[in-house]
Structures are given as C-alpha cells and as structure tokens.
Coordinates of C-alpha atoms in Angstrom, one line a residue:
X60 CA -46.6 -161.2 -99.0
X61 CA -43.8 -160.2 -101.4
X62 CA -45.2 -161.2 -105.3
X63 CA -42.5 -163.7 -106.9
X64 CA -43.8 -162.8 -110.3
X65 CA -45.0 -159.2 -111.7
X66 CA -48.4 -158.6 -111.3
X67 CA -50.7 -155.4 -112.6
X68 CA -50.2 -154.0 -109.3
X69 CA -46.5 -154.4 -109.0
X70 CA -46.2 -152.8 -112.3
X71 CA -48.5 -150.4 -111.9
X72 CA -46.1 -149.2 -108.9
X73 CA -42.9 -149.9 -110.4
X74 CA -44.4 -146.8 -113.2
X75 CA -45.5 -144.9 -110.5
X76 CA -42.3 -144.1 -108.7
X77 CA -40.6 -144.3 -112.2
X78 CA -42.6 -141.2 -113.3
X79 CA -42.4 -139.3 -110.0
X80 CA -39.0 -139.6 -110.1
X81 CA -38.5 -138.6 -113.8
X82 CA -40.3 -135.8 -112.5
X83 CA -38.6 -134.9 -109.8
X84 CA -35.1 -135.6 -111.1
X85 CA -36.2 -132.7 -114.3
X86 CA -37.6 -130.4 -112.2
X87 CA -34.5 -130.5 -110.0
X88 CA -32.3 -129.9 -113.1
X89 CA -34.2 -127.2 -114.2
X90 CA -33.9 -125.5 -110.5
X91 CA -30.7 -126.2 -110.6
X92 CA -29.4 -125.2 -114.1
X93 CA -31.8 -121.9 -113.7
X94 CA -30.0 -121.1 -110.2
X95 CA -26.4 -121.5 -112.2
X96 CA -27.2 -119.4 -115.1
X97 CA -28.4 -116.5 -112.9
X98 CA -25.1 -116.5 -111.1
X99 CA -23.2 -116.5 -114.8
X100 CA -22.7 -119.8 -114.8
X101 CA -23.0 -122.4 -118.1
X102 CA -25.5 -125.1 -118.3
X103 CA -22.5 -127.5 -118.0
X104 CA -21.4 -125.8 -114.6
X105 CA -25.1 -126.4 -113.6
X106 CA -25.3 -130.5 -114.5
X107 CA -21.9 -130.6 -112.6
X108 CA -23.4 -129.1 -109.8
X109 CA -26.2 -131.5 -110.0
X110 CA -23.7 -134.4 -110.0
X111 CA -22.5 -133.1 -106.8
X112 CA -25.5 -134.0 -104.6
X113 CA -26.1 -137.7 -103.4
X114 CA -29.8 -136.9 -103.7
X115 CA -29.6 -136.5 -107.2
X116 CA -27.5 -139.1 -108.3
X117 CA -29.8 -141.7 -106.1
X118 CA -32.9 -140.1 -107.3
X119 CA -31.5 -140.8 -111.1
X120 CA -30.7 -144.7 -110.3
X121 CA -33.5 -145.2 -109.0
X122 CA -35.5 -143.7 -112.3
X123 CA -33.9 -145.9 -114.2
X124 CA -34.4 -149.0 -111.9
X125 CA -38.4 -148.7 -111.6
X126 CA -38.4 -147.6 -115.1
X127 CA -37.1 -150.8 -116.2
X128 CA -38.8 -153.1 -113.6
X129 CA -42.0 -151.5 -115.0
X130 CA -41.8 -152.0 -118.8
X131 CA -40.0 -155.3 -118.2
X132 CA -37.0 -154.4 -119.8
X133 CA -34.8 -157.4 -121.5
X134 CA -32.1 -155.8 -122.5
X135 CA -28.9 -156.2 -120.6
X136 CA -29.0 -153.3 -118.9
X137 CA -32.6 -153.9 -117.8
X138 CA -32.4 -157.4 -116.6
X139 CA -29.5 -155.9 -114.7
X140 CA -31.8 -153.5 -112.6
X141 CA -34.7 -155.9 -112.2
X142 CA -32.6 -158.5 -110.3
X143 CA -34.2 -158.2 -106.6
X144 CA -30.9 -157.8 -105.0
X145 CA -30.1 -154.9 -107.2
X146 CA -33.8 -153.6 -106.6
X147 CA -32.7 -153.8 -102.9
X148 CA -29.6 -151.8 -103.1
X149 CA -31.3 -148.8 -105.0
X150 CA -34.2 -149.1 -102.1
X151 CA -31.4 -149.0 -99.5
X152 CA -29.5 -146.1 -101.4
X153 CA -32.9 -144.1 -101.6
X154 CA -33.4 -144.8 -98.3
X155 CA -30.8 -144.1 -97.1
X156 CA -30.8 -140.5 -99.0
X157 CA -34.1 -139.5 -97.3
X158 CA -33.1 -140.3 -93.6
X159 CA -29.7 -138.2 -94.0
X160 CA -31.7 -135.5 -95.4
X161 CA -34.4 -135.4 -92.8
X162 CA -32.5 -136.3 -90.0
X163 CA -29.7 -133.8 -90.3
X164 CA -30.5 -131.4 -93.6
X165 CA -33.8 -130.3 -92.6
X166 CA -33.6 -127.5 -90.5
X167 CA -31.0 -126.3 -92.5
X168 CA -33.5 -124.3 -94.5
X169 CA -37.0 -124.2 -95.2
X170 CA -38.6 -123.6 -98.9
X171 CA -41.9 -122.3 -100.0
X172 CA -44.6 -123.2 -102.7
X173 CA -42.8 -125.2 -105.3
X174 CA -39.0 -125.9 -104.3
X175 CA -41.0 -127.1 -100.9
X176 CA -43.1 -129.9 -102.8
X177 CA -40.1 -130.3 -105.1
X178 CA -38.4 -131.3 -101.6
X179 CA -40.6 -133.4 -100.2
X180 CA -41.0 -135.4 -103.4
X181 CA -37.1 -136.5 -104.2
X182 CA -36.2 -137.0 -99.8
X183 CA -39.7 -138.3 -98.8
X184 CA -42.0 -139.3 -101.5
X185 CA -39.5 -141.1 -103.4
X186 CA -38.1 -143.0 -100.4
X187 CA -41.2 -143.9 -99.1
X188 CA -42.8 -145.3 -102.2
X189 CA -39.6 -147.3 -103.3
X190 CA -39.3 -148.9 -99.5
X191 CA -43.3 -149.8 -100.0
X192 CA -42.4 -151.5 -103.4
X193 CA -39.7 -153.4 -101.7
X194 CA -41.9 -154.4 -99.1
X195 CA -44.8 -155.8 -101.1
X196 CA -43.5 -156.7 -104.2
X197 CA -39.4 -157.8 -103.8
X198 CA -39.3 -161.8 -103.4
X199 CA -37.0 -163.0 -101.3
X200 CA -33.2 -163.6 -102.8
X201 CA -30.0 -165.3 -101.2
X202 CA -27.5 -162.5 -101.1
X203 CA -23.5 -163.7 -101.0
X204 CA -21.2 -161.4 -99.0
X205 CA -19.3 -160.3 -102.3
X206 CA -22.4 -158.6 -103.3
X207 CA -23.0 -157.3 -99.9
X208 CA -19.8 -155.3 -100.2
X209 CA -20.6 -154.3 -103.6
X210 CA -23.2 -152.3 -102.1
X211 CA -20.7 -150.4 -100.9
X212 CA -18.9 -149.2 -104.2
X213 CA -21.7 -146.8 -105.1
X214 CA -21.7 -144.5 -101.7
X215 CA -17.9 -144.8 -101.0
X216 CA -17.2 -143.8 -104.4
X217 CA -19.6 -140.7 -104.2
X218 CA -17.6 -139.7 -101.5
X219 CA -14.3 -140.4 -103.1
X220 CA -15.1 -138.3 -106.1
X221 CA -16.9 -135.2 -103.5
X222 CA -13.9 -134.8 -101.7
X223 CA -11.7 -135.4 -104.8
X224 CA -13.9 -132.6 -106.6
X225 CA -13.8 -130.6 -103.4
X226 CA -10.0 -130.2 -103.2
X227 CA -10.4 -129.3 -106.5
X228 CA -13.0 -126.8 -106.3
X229 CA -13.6 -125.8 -102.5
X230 CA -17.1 -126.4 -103.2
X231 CA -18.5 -129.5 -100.8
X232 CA -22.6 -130.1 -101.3
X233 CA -22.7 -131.2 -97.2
X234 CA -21.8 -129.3 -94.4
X235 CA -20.7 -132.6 -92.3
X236 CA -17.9 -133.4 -95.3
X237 CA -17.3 -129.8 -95.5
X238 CA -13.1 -130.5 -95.4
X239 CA -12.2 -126.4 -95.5
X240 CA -14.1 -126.2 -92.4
X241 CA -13.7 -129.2 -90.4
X242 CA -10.6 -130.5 -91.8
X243 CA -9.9 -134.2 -92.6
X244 CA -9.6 -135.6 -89.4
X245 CA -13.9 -134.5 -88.7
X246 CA -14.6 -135.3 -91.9
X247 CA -13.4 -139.0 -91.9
X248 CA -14.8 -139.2 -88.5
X249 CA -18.2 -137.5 -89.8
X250 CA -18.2 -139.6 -92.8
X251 CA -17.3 -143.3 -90.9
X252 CA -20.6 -142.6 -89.0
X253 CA -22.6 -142.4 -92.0
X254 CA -20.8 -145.6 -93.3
X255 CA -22.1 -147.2 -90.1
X256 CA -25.5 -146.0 -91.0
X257 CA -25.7 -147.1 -94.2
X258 CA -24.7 -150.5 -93.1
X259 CA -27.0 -150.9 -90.4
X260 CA -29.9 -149.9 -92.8
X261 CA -28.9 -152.4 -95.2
X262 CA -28.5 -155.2 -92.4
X263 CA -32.1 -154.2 -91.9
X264 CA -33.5 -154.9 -95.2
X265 CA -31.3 -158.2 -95.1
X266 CA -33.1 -159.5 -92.3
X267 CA -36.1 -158.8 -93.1
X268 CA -35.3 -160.6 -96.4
X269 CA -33.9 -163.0 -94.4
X270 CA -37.3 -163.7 -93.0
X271 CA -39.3 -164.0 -95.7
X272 CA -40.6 -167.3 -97.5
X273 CA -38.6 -169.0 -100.0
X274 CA -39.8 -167.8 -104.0
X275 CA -39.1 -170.4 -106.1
X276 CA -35.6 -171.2 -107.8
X277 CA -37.0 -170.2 -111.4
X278 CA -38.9 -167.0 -111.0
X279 CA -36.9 -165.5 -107.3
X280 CA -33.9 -164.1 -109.7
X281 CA -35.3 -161.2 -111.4
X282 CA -39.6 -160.0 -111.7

C-alpha cells in the first residue's frame, strides 16, 4: 500500500532516481554539447539544443522533484514538488516520455556501448523507477479538474515553443512534428493524437488513485 508518511525506503528511492537522473541528464549534456562543438557550434548552441528535446526537459523536472522529495525540502519550491499531485504529474510526464520514445523513436536508430546505456537510462530506467515510486509510495490525493488541466500547460507549451522555435530555425527534434515535411495540417493531426495519449495515461494514474484508500487529511497533502 501507498506510505502516507516518508519512510527510509521511500527516501531511499526518492535519492535513487534523483541521482540516476542527475546522472543521466549530465551525461546527456555532455553528449550533447560535445556533438555541437564538433559541428562548430558554441556551448550555448548546444544547451539550446538540449532544450529542444521533451526527454530532456522531463528528465530535468523530474531531478528536481525526487531530489526534493528525498531531502525533504521546506522551502517553497520544495514543498511545491513534494505535493502528491505534483509528484503524479512529473510520473505522468516521465511516463509519458518513455512510451513515445519506445513506441515510435526506437527503431529510428540503434546506439552502441555507452550512448546505448545512456538511452536506456533517461526513456526506460527513469520511467520505470519513478512509476514504481508512484505506485508504492504516492498516497492517495483528491485532484480538482483545474489542476487536471494544469497538467496540460507543461506538454502543450513544449510544443508551442518547438514549433515556435522551428519556424524559426527549421530545426524540429521529432520527425512526427516535423512541420517542413509534413506541413501543418499532419502535424496538428500528429500532435492531437499524442494529446489523446497523454490524457488517457493520466486518466490511468487517476483511477488508480481513485481506488486507493483514503490517507489521512493531515499527512495526504505533501510526504
């Protein structure tokens, strides 16, 4: 059952997936930055280009989240990312992150030796471990539909800003929002389904909150 207060387990798991995805999230940068510089570019051409990826971004959230559910943060900020239903969302986001990647990036290419455990680690090892954490350790929490749209903000904005930046740049991280080669009408098609997606996964995790035991009023809003 779901703890309602943090236990040595719970933190010890929280730390965990904090560190491996520190870990993960540096070693991308330094991939990435590397990559940039051999083509001529600047290290501020390479965090941009970091920025552009959904993987990262979720990969950096969700850092910060475990980090501060783990040391038991009180400062605004950290209270912030140890309420369960914010928890939840970052889950859902990570989630959500590895599914797209394995269910339609995968094939796309196929790296060796270090890039290849550098892989698995921020679209499986990440998303697996945080969904575990939600399901052993996330009380159950009474969500209002506001903040169930509110979800929403963080991955319609992402794709706001990638197609904002794209126009701008030609340069679009996804092949299925690629604009310049499937044109607006696809892409809006394209990126409605993944809307859908998204929103089913997150009615998931609601009903299985839904179905869990009442935590008591003073300890259910943040652990």
């Amino acid at each position: 059952m779901p703890l309602h207060t943090p236990g040595v387990a719970s933190l010890a798991m929280a730390a965990s997936i904090a560190l491996v995805a520190w870990l993960a999230f540096a070693a991308q940068t330094d991939v990435t930055i590397g990559r940039m510089l051999a083509r001529g570019f600047g290290v501020i051409d390479g965090l941009e280009r970091m920025s552009s990826y959904l993987t990262n971004l979720t990969v950096l959230v969700s850092a910060i989240c475990f980090s501060c559910v783990a040391t038991r943060a009180r400062s605004a900020p950290g209270r912030f990312f140890r309420k369960p239903p914010v928890v939840t969302a970052v889950v859902v986001y990570m989630v959500f992150v590895g599914l797209a990647y394995n269910l339609l990036l995968r094939y796309l290419w196929t790296p060796s030796g270090y890039r290849a455990l550098l892989n698995e680690t921020l679209h499986t090892v990440v998303p697996l471990l945080a969904a575990l954490y939600w399901l052993l350790f996330v009380p159950r929490f009474h969500l209002r539909l506001r903040h169930c749209l509110l979800w929403l903000v963080y991955p319609l904005s992402y794709l706001f800003v990638t197609l904002w930046r794209g126009s701008a740049t030609d340069f679009y991280p996804y092949y299925f929002i690629n604009v310049a080669e499937l044109g607006y009408r696809q892409v809006l098609f394209n990126a409605t389904l993944l809307v859908l997606g998204f929103l089913t996964l997150m009615a998931l995790f609601l009903a299985i909150n839904h179905r869990r035991p009442h935590a008591p009023a003073t300890r259910s809003r943040r652990f």
